[in-house]
Amino acid sequence: MRFIPSLLTLAVCSSFSIQANEAEASVERISVQGDFRQQSVQQVAGSIAIVGEQDAKRTSAQHLDDLLSQFANINFSAGASRGRYIQVRGIGERSEFVDTINPSVGILIDGIDYSGLGISGISDLAQLEVFRGPEASRFGANALAGMLNLTTKGPTATPEGKLSATLANYDSRQLAAQFSNSIKQQVGYSLALEQQNSDGFIDNAFLNRDDTNNIDEFTGRFKLRYQPMDTLALQLVTHFVDQDNGYDAFSLDRNRTTLSDQPGQDQIRSKAIALQADYSALRFATLQAQLSWLTADSDYGFDEDWSYVGIHPDEYSTTDRYLRTRDQLTLDYRFISTPEGKLGNSDWVLGLYAANKSFDLTRQFWNWDLWQADSFVSSLSRSNAAVYGELTTPFSAGWSLVSGLRLERYDDDYSDSSGNAIKNHDSMWGAKLSLNYQVNPQALVYLLASRGYKAGGVNGDALAKAADGNLSELNSKASFKPETLYNAEFGVKGSALDQSITARVAAFYMWRDDMQVKGWLNPDSGPQFAGFIDNAGSGRNYGIEMENRLQLDPQLALFLSASWLKTKLGNYITLDEENFSGREQAQAPRFSYSVAADWYITEALTFNLSLQGKDAFFYSDGHNARSSRYELLGARLSYQLSNWELAVWTRNALDQDIGVRGFYFGNDPRDGYQSHVYEQFAEPRRFGASASYQF
């Protein structure tokens, strides 16, 4: 790691070398939409990565999954038809079965909380921001390790539209349309529609089908903006998602050929609406408010044996199905000080947050103790209330101190069909303190300390299995405690006025207290598993991440992001008495990188080349199965003709098998149920053609 000091030195030197007296007007300002004041990314302390529509084009990304490999220290796991669970700096969940997870990394889409759902087409992407490190003062309990903030395109003053279509191998098709306009000066609207279909990347040899892991997704978004006066702007945001995907991903032969006779499904239908207000008539502050509602119904299930009846005399044949309903109502008010409302010379933010969420589950499964089909029903109602604030105090010569604090309380009411009725509550707090030196508008050096948190909860699966009497050791796992994360970070951001060089580097050290990990108990080495969330003492995560952009000449631009990460589990001994203390944490690759180049061959012809790589990582905190190191090579050739853009592209051109979820146990009767590493793979080699018409 001798290159780390060199990187920091280079970033610091380049930041200080930029002349502050040049015209600031020429600076390209990329505003951080998730920040309270929507400042330039070069003026916000913290490790924040941003991609826009052009960045998505560069790698021919069609879904949120496809974008994540561009970011340093970002990983994800699937266990579903899409990557739904995100890890930042090695912290984040990997699946959700019986127990409702509390996400360590949340997802906001147009300000609406989609944490845990992780669903989004990106054809109307305006900007995606990835906040790395605890962001409790901004976002609360769903930002223990970070937050993804996605903003889609909105209303425009003049008519704008785009039609696009993509055809690719595996019978993949995508159609998308966007249009925005204003009805009159005060009213504007936008509409975005997208449909994606694909047979998926699995061959089911038993059913002789190639579409059991198919993709069938529709996304619709509508925005209506009304500005009745100069000091008041109102916006209505509506979302609709209909996902009817198959789920048949794991193979007994540990490849892309399955033997399932009852393939599963991964269906989600969600509706969301938000009312946003921005009121600036107050002398002392601007009021920003949002009221949002979301409901989502999901049907997730799979063939547990991954095989068919008759495969072996020692076979079993069962399915597992999870029917979930989620409803949430969220209210967020914040006052942001105006120049007249400063406290002395300090800018301030004061906010109030309240949310009510309910999670209802019906699980349909085979009960091995009763030897019959069974069901388990649970209900969790959660109320959150928080007050938060931030104070920015400037000193002389570019120095400033930013301090933030959030106080939050949650109350849980849990009940299930096993007769459990539990009330759980806790008060938590998060904070940040950042000492900033703004060298000039394009360069920032900061030293940051922050504290994040996420809620505890009830292990419904453990309670139900303990009540059966055969797994009484699970009584000690009836609940789990909140987790706390402390972060110390040093960062440098700098860019040239002509944008020929942009560099952002952050080094961090994080302490995890009562870290939440997923535990499993397999008492008889058979098909019965009991899952629970456990607290594993402490953990350590430290490393460095960077993003750079170099405009080598007017026809060639180079993009580089890279990260190095070291993690360690604290004192963690499983119920099976396996000792994982001191081992690396799950989903935490030691290094990752992304290199991309834009070559403008002519004014109309552009060639994009990208290479992403990631080190091997453990799939779980409870076993030692690992992924394989991989490299993703992609290319795109596009031709611009008036309002038309035509492109041919490839992703994963090297056709590597890339694991996105892994388990270690025995499930194959043909070898006596010996334990193996079973993996779900990401997409293989893809190639396709796209066309779009913009007006």
XYZ file of C-alpha atoms in Angstrom:
695
model
C 0.000 0.000 0.000
C 2.924 2.373 -0.617
C 0.879 4.089 -3.328
C -1.615 5.485 -0.790
C 0.615 8.317 0.522
C 1.470 9.163 -3.082
C -2.183 9.445 -4.008
C -2.921 11.705 -1.062
C 0.123 13.848 -1.811
C -0.879 14.180 -5.462
C -4.445 15.172 -4.570
C -3.334 17.730 -1.992
C -0.743 19.254 -4.291
C -3.129 19.459 -7.231
C -5.761 21.091 -5.031
C -3.418 23.777 -3.803
C -1.996 24.410 -7.264
C -5.325 25.617 -8.673
C -5.419 29.398 -8.804
C -8.269 30.809 -6.763
C -8.355 34.157 -8.546
C -9.483 32.712 -11.891
C -13.074 33.150 -13.006
C -15.307 30.949 -10.894
C -18.034 31.232 -13.527
C -16.244 28.720 -15.712
C -16.393 25.994 -13.046
C -18.687 23.090 -13.857
C -20.845 22.756 -10.745
C -22.227 19.300 -9.989
C -24.611 19.929 -7.119
C -25.189 17.235 -4.507
C -28.977 16.843 -4.439
C -28.877 14.888 -1.168
C -27.085 17.679 0.689
C -29.150 20.116 2.721
C -27.992 23.102 0.633
C -27.269 21.334 -2.688
C -23.691 22.585 -2.875
C -21.042 21.581 -5.385
C -19.560 18.142 -4.757
C -16.183 19.863 -4.381
C -17.534 21.835 -1.418
C -19.214 19.062 0.598
C -17.156 17.167 3.173
C -17.438 13.413 2.875
C -16.778 10.725 0.315
C -19.453 11.227 -2.353
C -19.429 9.737 -5.839
C -21.762 10.991 -8.559
C -22.783 9.597 -11.921
C -25.163 11.049 -14.472
C -26.829 10.021 -17.695
C -23.589 10.107 -19.690
C -21.838 7.842 -17.167
C -24.650 5.302 -17.498
C -24.279 5.373 -21.288
C -20.549 4.748 -21.042
C -21.084 1.234 -19.658
C -24.447 0.659 -21.406
C -26.102 0.395 -17.981
C -29.792 -0.468 -18.056
C -30.499 -0.983 -14.356
C -29.170 0.195 -11.011
C -27.186 -3.076 -10.762
C -25.193 -2.184 -13.850
C -24.018 1.138 -12.386
C -22.670 -0.096 -9.067
C -19.432 -1.590 -10.424
C -18.293 1.931 -11.358
C -17.993 2.973 -7.712
C -15.061 2.447 -5.379
C -15.834 0.444 -2.204
C -19.337 -0.489 -3.360
C -20.556 -4.062 -3.618
C -23.931 -5.781 -3.852
C -25.498 -9.201 -3.438
C -28.493 -10.705 -5.179
C -30.290 -13.790 -3.863
C -33.148 -12.494 -5.979
C -33.696 -11.709 -9.657
C -31.844 -8.424 -9.177
C -29.114 -7.148 -6.886
C -31.143 -5.794 -4.000
C -28.730 -5.561 -1.077
C -25.901 -3.037 -1.158
C -22.685 -2.886 0.835
C -20.557 0.215 1.330
C -17.030 -0.195 2.667
C -17.864 -3.815 3.486
C -21.018 -3.054 5.487
C -24.502 -4.062 4.408
C -27.052 -6.860 4.318
C -27.053 -9.783 1.869
C -30.594 -11.181 1.976
C -34.022 -10.983 3.589
C -35.994 -14.082 4.445
C -38.250 -14.328 7.518
C -36.927 -11.434 9.575
C -37.349 -7.838 8.432
C -33.934 -6.331 7.814
C -32.829 -2.867 8.833
C -30.764 -1.702 5.845
C -27.256 -0.424 6.496
C -27.323 1.258 3.080
C -30.575 2.898 2.040
C -31.945 3.904 -1.353
C -33.838 7.122 -2.021
C -35.502 7.678 -5.388
C -36.776 11.243 -5.825
C -36.724 11.527 -2.028
C -38.891 8.426 -1.488
C -37.466 5.669 0.704
C -36.975 2.435 -1.262
C -34.514 0.940 1.232
C -34.695 -2.842 1.132
C -36.562 -2.900 -2.185
C -33.661 -1.864 -4.391
C -35.685 -1.700 -7.590
C -35.156 0.871 -10.279
C -34.855 1.219 -13.996
C -32.599 4.130 -14.874
C -33.712 5.204 -18.339
C -34.759 8.601 -16.899
C -31.742 8.969 -14.615
C -30.692 12.546 -13.910
C -28.123 11.859 -11.191
C -27.097 9.080 -8.798
C -25.154 9.996 -5.673
C -23.394 7.458 -3.471
C -22.652 8.672 0.052
C -19.979 6.514 1.703
C -19.656 6.404 5.472
C -22.230 7.135 8.218
C -24.787 9.745 7.135
C -27.147 9.700 10.122
C -27.440 13.477 10.424
C -28.636 13.684 6.801
C -30.599 10.457 6.341
C -31.086 8.692 9.689
C -31.112 4.984 10.526
C -30.943 3.678 6.946
C -27.557 5.279 6.369
C -25.348 3.442 8.851
C -22.741 2.810 6.159
C -23.987 5.096 3.407
C -26.864 6.059 1.154
C -27.780 5.905 -2.530
C -29.697 8.988 -3.628
C -31.183 8.712 -7.117
C -32.830 11.693 -8.815
C -34.834 11.252 -12.005
C -35.535 13.836 -14.686
C -38.270 16.359 -13.988
C -40.424 19.029 -15.634
C -38.909 21.475 -18.128
C -39.953 24.925 -19.363
C -39.930 23.834 -23.029
C -40.911 20.537 -24.687
C -38.259 17.838 -24.359
C -38.549 14.155 -25.123
C -36.652 10.975 -25.787
C -37.535 7.588 -27.246
C -35.095 4.693 -26.936
C -34.990 1.001 -27.733
C -32.462 -1.760 -27.061
C -32.144 -5.294 -28.387
C -29.628 -7.717 -26.894
C -28.820 -11.395 -26.639
C -30.839 -13.682 -24.355
C -33.937 -12.285 -26.056
C -33.515 -8.990 -24.164
C -35.577 -5.948 -25.045
C -35.924 -2.498 -23.541
C -38.267 0.305 -24.547
C -38.261 3.687 -22.831
C -39.925 7.047 -23.375
C -39.698 10.379 -21.579
C -41.443 13.660 -22.201
C -41.510 16.913 -20.250
C -43.058 20.314 -20.871
C -44.843 23.215 -19.215
C -48.575 23.838 -19.544
C -48.102 27.468 -18.694
C -45.437 29.451 -16.900
C -46.390 28.148 -13.455
C -47.075 24.484 -14.296
C -44.736 21.856 -15.694
C -44.798 18.084 -15.923
C -42.725 15.064 -16.886
C -43.562 11.466 -17.705
C -41.172 8.517 -17.993
C -42.114 4.962 -18.997
C -39.838 1.947 -19.303
C -40.301 -1.759 -20.075
C -37.526 -4.347 -19.788
C -37.749 -7.997 -20.801
C -35.213 -10.792 -20.982
C -35.182 -14.585 -20.878
C -32.454 -14.384 -18.252
C -29.189 -16.287 -18.211
C -30.265 -19.723 -16.959
C -31.052 -22.947 -18.834
C -33.408 -25.269 -16.996
C -32.450 -28.730 -18.274
C -35.333 -30.558 -16.597
C -38.075 -28.289 -17.985
C -36.174 -27.655 -21.225
C -36.668 -23.897 -20.805
C -34.339 -20.907 -20.952
C -36.674 -18.345 -19.350
C -37.178 -19.597 -15.768
C -35.009 -16.743 -14.482
C -36.575 -14.146 -16.761
C -36.870 -10.368 -16.398
C -40.219 -8.609 -16.950
C -40.248 -5.106 -15.452
C -42.292 -1.980 -16.022
C -41.449 1.375 -14.442
C -43.527 4.549 -14.675
C -42.773 7.939 -13.124
C -44.750 11.176 -13.316
C -43.935 14.607 -11.894
C -46.113 17.703 -11.770
C -44.561 21.002 -10.674
C -46.644 24.052 -9.746
C -45.196 27.416 -8.779
C -48.079 29.713 -7.782
C -45.679 32.449 -6.623
C -41.975 33.216 -6.691
C -41.580 32.097 -3.089
C -43.495 28.818 -3.283
C -42.868 25.746 -5.443
C -44.895 22.549 -5.159
C -44.119 19.219 -6.822
C -46.116 16.008 -7.002
C -44.071 12.846 -7.624
C -45.654 9.488 -8.453
C -43.952 6.137 -9.092
C -45.294 2.787 -10.234
C -43.236 -0.405 -10.561
C -44.496 -3.785 -11.743
C -41.820 -6.484 -11.589
C -42.838 -10.001 -12.660
C -39.464 -11.743 -12.700
C -38.656 -15.415 -12.426
C -36.218 -16.779 -9.860
C -34.306 -19.949 -10.717
C -30.677 -19.122 -10.052
C -28.933 -21.893 -8.087
C -27.683 -25.075 -9.694
C -26.768 -28.390 -8.064
C -24.071 -28.662 -10.727
C -22.778 -25.224 -9.715
C -23.170 -23.623 -13.146
C -25.859 -21.843 -15.167
C -27.890 -25.011 -15.789
C -30.599 -25.757 -13.240
C -32.768 -28.839 -12.615
C -35.697 -27.238 -10.777
C -39.153 -28.665 -11.384
C -40.849 -25.797 -9.541
C -38.984 -22.576 -10.491
C -39.544 -19.626 -8.217
C -40.650 -16.055 -8.721
C -39.570 -12.572 -7.672
C -42.549 -10.291 -8.108
C -42.912 -6.771 -6.747
C -45.637 -4.258 -7.364
C -45.089 -0.886 -5.727
C -46.824 2.475 -5.832
C -45.475 5.670 -4.328
C -46.497 9.294 -4.162
C -44.761 12.320 -2.679
C -45.744 15.948 -2.220
C -42.769 18.297 -2.011
C -42.866 21.983 -1.056
C -40.211 24.701 -1.111
C -41.252 27.946 0.599
C -38.841 30.902 0.739
C -41.014 33.800 1.958
C -39.784 33.544 5.536
C -37.156 36.112 6.370
C -34.992 33.828 8.495
C -35.205 30.499 6.648
C -36.385 28.507 3.661
C -38.855 25.738 4.440
C -38.524 22.434 2.600
C -41.115 19.748 3.251
C -41.975 16.326 1.875
C -44.858 13.991 2.612
C -44.509 10.583 0.956
C -46.401 7.306 0.908
C -45.308 3.959 -0.494
C -46.946 0.559 -0.655
C -45.317 -2.576 -2.024
C -46.534 -6.157 -2.402
C -43.961 -8.833 -3.132
C -44.022 -12.541 -3.884
C -40.616 -14.178 -3.573
C -40.119 -17.917 -3.676
C -37.888 -20.709 -4.911
C -37.509 -24.436 -5.355
C -35.668 -25.399 -2.158
C -34.233 -28.653 -3.488
C -33.108 -27.095 -6.815
C -34.065 -30.347 -8.498
C -36.934 -32.569 -9.628
C -38.843 -35.512 -8.240
C -36.995 -38.684 -9.186
C -33.455 -37.329 -9.230
C -32.323 -39.717 -6.430
C -33.796 -42.103 -3.847
C -32.588 -39.805 -1.030
C -34.212 -36.727 -2.560
C -36.556 -34.226 -0.994
C -38.909 -31.867 -2.830
C -40.071 -28.631 -1.180
C -40.574 -24.968 -1.964
C -40.226 -21.808 0.125
C -42.384 -18.747 -0.523
C -42.487 -15.276 1.083
C -45.487 -12.987 0.570
C -44.810 -9.510 1.904
C -46.750 -6.277 2.166
C -45.032 -3.028 3.064
C -46.712 0.293 3.759
C -44.970 3.471 4.823
C -45.880 7.084 5.451
C -43.016 9.546 5.877
C -42.936 13.225 6.761
C -39.825 15.407 6.653
C -39.771 19.160 7.438
C -36.614 21.222 7.470
C -35.746 24.892 7.861
C -32.598 26.112 6.118
C -31.297 29.466 7.230
C -31.131 32.483 4.933
C -28.373 35.135 5.170
C -30.728 37.199 7.359
C -31.404 34.261 9.662
C -27.847 33.295 10.529
C -26.861 32.568 14.114
C -24.028 35.052 14.364
C -22.071 34.148 11.235
C -23.216 30.499 11.216
C -25.616 28.912 8.749
C -27.989 26.351 10.241
C -30.462 23.610 9.381
C -33.223 22.359 11.672
C -35.452 19.434 10.718
C -38.217 17.179 11.996
C -38.817 13.660 10.709
C -41.583 11.153 11.368
C -42.397 7.821 9.753
C -44.801 4.964 10.233
C -43.997 1.665 8.524
C -45.664 -1.727 8.571
C -44.249 -5.014 7.308
C -46.563 -8.033 6.993
C -45.238 -11.470 6.051
C -46.831 -14.769 5.162
C -44.328 -17.556 4.655
C -45.454 -20.818 3.035
C -42.984 -23.646 3.618
C -42.544 -27.315 4.458
C -42.431 -27.933 8.205
C -39.943 -30.740 8.730
C -40.940 -31.266 12.350
C -44.637 -31.695 11.512
C -43.816 -33.261 8.120
C -46.455 -31.203 6.346
C -46.958 -27.920 4.528
C -47.152 -25.037 6.955
C -47.287 -21.253 7.104
C -45.852 -18.557 9.319
C -47.410 -15.110 9.620
C -45.809 -12.078 11.230
C -46.507 -8.369 11.479
C -44.122 -5.567 12.400
C -45.274 -1.991 12.912
C -42.561 0.633 13.389
C -42.873 4.305 14.287
C -39.874 6.626 13.968
C -39.526 10.204 15.149
C -36.398 12.322 14.857
C -35.107 15.838 15.203
C -31.927 16.831 13.420
C -29.783 19.872 12.799
C -26.590 21.122 11.247
C -24.465 24.182 11.939
C -21.829 25.571 9.567
C -19.474 28.042 11.218
C -16.932 29.797 8.962
C -13.562 30.936 10.213
C -10.969 33.043 8.466
C -9.058 32.144 5.311
C -11.350 29.377 4.055
C -11.659 27.391 7.279
C -15.043 26.231 8.555
C -16.537 23.803 11.062
C -19.635 21.761 10.198
C -21.423 20.016 13.063
C -24.529 17.875 12.749
C -26.681 15.927 15.192
C -29.726 13.670 14.873
C -31.779 12.252 17.741
C -34.151 9.437 16.780
C -36.487 7.080 18.575
C -38.223 4.048 17.167
C -41.034 1.947 18.626
C -41.728 -1.559 17.289
C -44.830 -3.653 17.768
C -44.257 -7.253 16.648
C -46.622 -10.234 16.582
C -46.681 -13.599 14.810
C -48.652 -16.793 14.381
C -46.476 -18.559 16.984
C -48.140 -16.463 19.656
C -45.307 -13.986 20.144
C -46.225 -10.378 20.851
C -43.213 -8.159 21.540
C -42.805 -4.436 21.888
C -39.346 -3.067 21.293
C -38.020 0.482 21.385
C -34.803 2.405 21.567
C -33.406 5.904 21.333
C -30.412 6.436 19.076
C -28.258 9.310 17.999
C -25.964 10.114 15.134
C -23.556 12.975 14.622
C -20.824 14.416 12.485
C -18.085 16.983 13.009
C -16.081 18.194 10.035
C -13.207 20.645 9.914
C -12.987 21.966 6.350
C -10.406 24.018 4.507
C -11.826 25.381 1.252
C -8.646 26.139 -0.655
C -10.748 27.697 -3.433
C -14.179 26.913 -4.948
C -12.737 23.847 -6.659
C -10.618 22.375 -3.859
C -11.451 21.134 -0.365
C -9.465 19.440 2.374
C -11.476 18.023 5.267
C -11.132 16.036 8.484
C -14.358 14.306 9.463
C -15.665 12.345 12.447
C -19.137 10.820 12.294
C -21.408 8.396 14.119
C -24.118 6.285 12.513
C -26.680 3.841 13.820
C -29.344 1.356 12.820
C -32.210 -0.168 14.771
C -32.363 -3.491 16.566
C -35.268 -5.882 16.270
C -36.923 -9.248 16.775
C -35.819 -12.588 15.320
C -39.195 -14.058 14.426
C -37.743 -17.152 12.763
C -35.657 -17.989 15.834
C -38.643 -17.489 18.142
C -40.829 -19.766 16.050
C -38.199 -22.528 15.841
C -37.448 -22.273 19.565
C -41.161 -22.670 20.292
C -41.100 -25.998 18.431
C -38.908 -27.324 21.218
C -36.248 -28.901 19.030
C -34.098 -25.784 18.738
C -34.251 -24.388 22.258
C -30.757 -22.887 21.860
C -32.390 -20.209 19.701
C -34.084 -18.719 22.775
C -30.932 -16.659 23.300
C -31.367 -15.170 19.811
C -34.927 -13.874 20.242
C -33.829 -10.285 19.562
C -30.805 -8.303 18.472
C -29.440 -4.930 19.557
C -28.927 -1.732 17.557
C -25.578 -1.300 15.832
C -23.359 1.770 16.073
C -20.675 2.844 13.627
C -17.937 5.424 14.285
C -16.014 6.864 11.354
C -12.857 8.974 11.137
C -12.028 10.260 7.667
C -9.549 12.491 5.901
C -10.311 13.639 2.390
C -9.098 15.865 -0.415
C -11.069 17.076 -3.438
C -9.680 19.150 -6.252
C -10.367 20.043 -9.870
C -8.931 22.374 -12.460
C -11.069 25.248 -13.689
C -11.076 23.821 -17.191
C -12.066 20.399 -15.745
C -8.996 18.780 -17.301
C -8.222 17.160 -13.931
C -10.604 16.119 -11.166
C -9.411 14.170 -8.130
C -11.163 13.010 -4.977
C -9.440 10.863 -2.346
C -10.670 9.758 1.102
C -8.962 7.643 3.765
C -11.130 6.282 6.581
C -11.126 4.171 9.739
C -14.410 2.824 11.097
C -15.329 1.114 14.375
C -18.444 -1.073 14.551
C -20.048 -1.747 17.932
C -22.607 -4.556 18.359
C -22.306 -5.205 14.646
C -25.284 -7.076 13.237
C -24.502 -10.276 11.323
C -26.671 -12.963 9.788
C -26.495 -16.274 11.629
C -27.806 -19.728 10.702
C -28.369 -22.915 12.652
C -28.487 -26.212 10.787
C -28.979 -28.708 13.647
C -29.101 -31.996 11.724
C -27.186 -31.032 8.556
C -30.436 -31.551 6.658
C -32.609 -29.119 4.722
C -33.921 -27.364 7.842
C -32.254 -24.022 8.618
C -33.067 -21.448 11.252
C -31.956 -17.907 10.456
C -31.445 -15.028 12.857
C -29.661 -11.706 13.155
C -26.883 -11.761 15.704
C -24.610 -9.170 17.306
C -20.920 -9.940 16.823
C -19.199 -7.684 19.317
C -17.150 -5.218 17.304
C -15.619 -4.816 13.886
C -13.032 -2.725 12.088
C -13.194 -1.389 8.523
C -10.499 0.874 7.142
C -9.093 1.811 3.784
C -8.960 4.379 1.023
C -11.032 5.240 -2.049
C -10.517 7.645 -4.898
C -12.060 8.941 -8.119
C -10.138 10.741 -10.854
C -10.912 12.219 -14.250
C -8.251 13.248 -16.751
C -8.949 15.081 -20.008
C -5.819 14.011 -21.835
C -6.759 15.983 -24.956
C -10.012 17.244 -26.497
C -10.672 13.793 -27.979
C -9.716 11.550 -25.070
C -10.916 11.431 -21.452
C -9.842 8.898 -18.822
C -11.792 7.943 -15.679
C -10.342 5.999 -12.762
C -11.853 4.914 -9.454
C -10.161 2.537 -7.041
C -10.376 1.382 -3.449
C -8.472 -0.663 -0.925
C -10.332 -2.085 2.074
C -9.336 -4.011 5.165
C -12.008 -5.442 7.479
C -12.077 -7.579 10.611
C -14.804 -9.277 12.602
C -14.714 -8.800 16.345
C -15.510 -11.550 18.820
C -17.914 -13.804 16.918
C -18.578 -17.485 17.705
C -21.616 -19.051 16.051
C -24.180 -21.331 17.694
C -22.431 -24.186 15.872
C -19.315 -23.143 17.860
C -17.386 -22.015 14.814
C -15.013 -19.179 15.649
C -14.841 -16.406 13.053
C -13.289 -13.803 15.357
C -10.711 -11.704 13.544
C -11.683 -12.899 10.071
C -12.497 -10.514 7.220
C -16.127 -9.416 7.011
C -18.512 -10.627 4.304
C -18.981 -8.824 0.971
C -15.804 -6.822 1.615
C -13.333 -7.253 -1.288
C -9.808 -6.152 -0.468
C -9.595 -4.030 -3.621
C -11.778 -2.867 -6.486
C -11.180 -0.601 -9.448
C -12.847 0.868 -12.505
C -11.041 2.316 -15.518
C -12.915 3.878 -18.419
C -12.000 5.928 -21.461
C -14.023 8.100 -23.827
C -12.479 8.486 -27.269
C -14.209 11.048 -29.494
C -13.035 9.707 -32.847
C -14.974 12.312 -34.774
C -17.644 14.811 -33.865
C -20.274 12.115 -34.428
C -18.425 8.882 -33.561
C -17.498 7.945 -29.955
C -15.828 4.823 -28.565
C -16.138 3.959 -24.857
C -14.037 1.310 -23.177
C -14.355 0.221 -19.530
C -12.710 -2.303 -17.241
C -13.873 -3.059 -13.690
C -12.191 -5.463 -11.315
C -12.849 -6.774 -7.823
C -10.937 -8.991 -5.419
C -12.401 -12.175 -3.942
C -14.562 -11.800 -0.819
C -16.375 -13.959 1.722
C -20.045 -14.561 0.979
C -21.084 -14.743 4.637
C -19.929 -13.989 8.162
C -20.907 -17.555 9.147
C -18.916 -19.677 6.686
C -15.689 -19.436 4.694
C -17.021 -19.704 1.140
C -15.488 -17.071 -1.120
C -16.171 -15.545 -4.467
C -13.583 -15.446 -7.240
C -11.668 -12.385 -8.300
C -13.014 -10.997 -11.551
C -12.586 -8.413 -14.297
C -15.457 -6.928 -16.308
C -14.605 -5.631 -19.777
C -17.126 -3.512 -21.638
C -17.145 -1.473 -24.840
C -19.551 0.816 -26.681
C -19.422 2.427 -30.122
C -21.977 5.167 -30.739
C -22.839 7.387 -33.685
C -24.681 10.690 -33.316
C -26.756 11.756 -36.324
C -28.774 14.917 -35.749
C -31.334 13.906 -33.068
C -30.549 10.202 -33.412
C -27.984 8.168 -31.502
C -27.130 4.629 -32.602
C -24.883 2.343 -30.552
C -23.555 -1.206 -30.362
C -22.171 -2.440 -27.069
C -20.946 -5.347 -24.997
C -20.772 -6.011 -21.243
C -18.689 -8.732 -19.576
C -16.931 -9.258 -22.882
C -14.550 -11.771 -21.245
C -17.589 -13.924 -20.298
C -16.536 -14.413 -16.685
C -18.717 -16.143 -14.093
C -19.206 -13.485 -11.429
C -20.713 -14.577 -8.122
C -23.305 -12.222 -6.614
C -24.559 -14.535 -3.833
C -23.081 -17.639 -2.277
C -23.971 -20.335 0.255
C -22.060 -23.252 1.721
C -24.021 -26.380 2.628
C -25.108 -29.726 1.216
C -28.126 -29.884 -1.094
C -27.343 -32.594 -3.646
C -28.639 -36.115 -2.860
C -26.477 -37.530 -5.660
C -23.296 -37.058 -3.572
C -24.822 -37.718 -0.159
C -25.458 -34.046 0.568
C -21.810 -33.110 0.767
C -21.211 -29.419 1.427
C -20.312 -27.230 -1.545
C -20.092 -23.560 -2.404
C -23.252 -22.772 -4.367
C -23.212 -19.472 -6.228
C -25.645 -17.267 -8.071
C -23.939 -15.659 -11.060
C -24.355 -12.224 -12.583
C -24.936 -11.776 -16.292
C -22.542 -13.553 -18.714
C -21.258 -11.948 -21.920
C -23.823 -9.473 -23.210
C -23.985 -7.682 -26.528
C -26.662 -5.548 -28.057
C -27.687 -2.531 -30.090
C -29.460 0.624 -28.933
C -31.155 3.487 -30.724
C -32.567 6.701 -29.306
C -34.279 9.765 -30.692
C -34.168 12.971 -28.665
C -36.276 16.039 -29.373
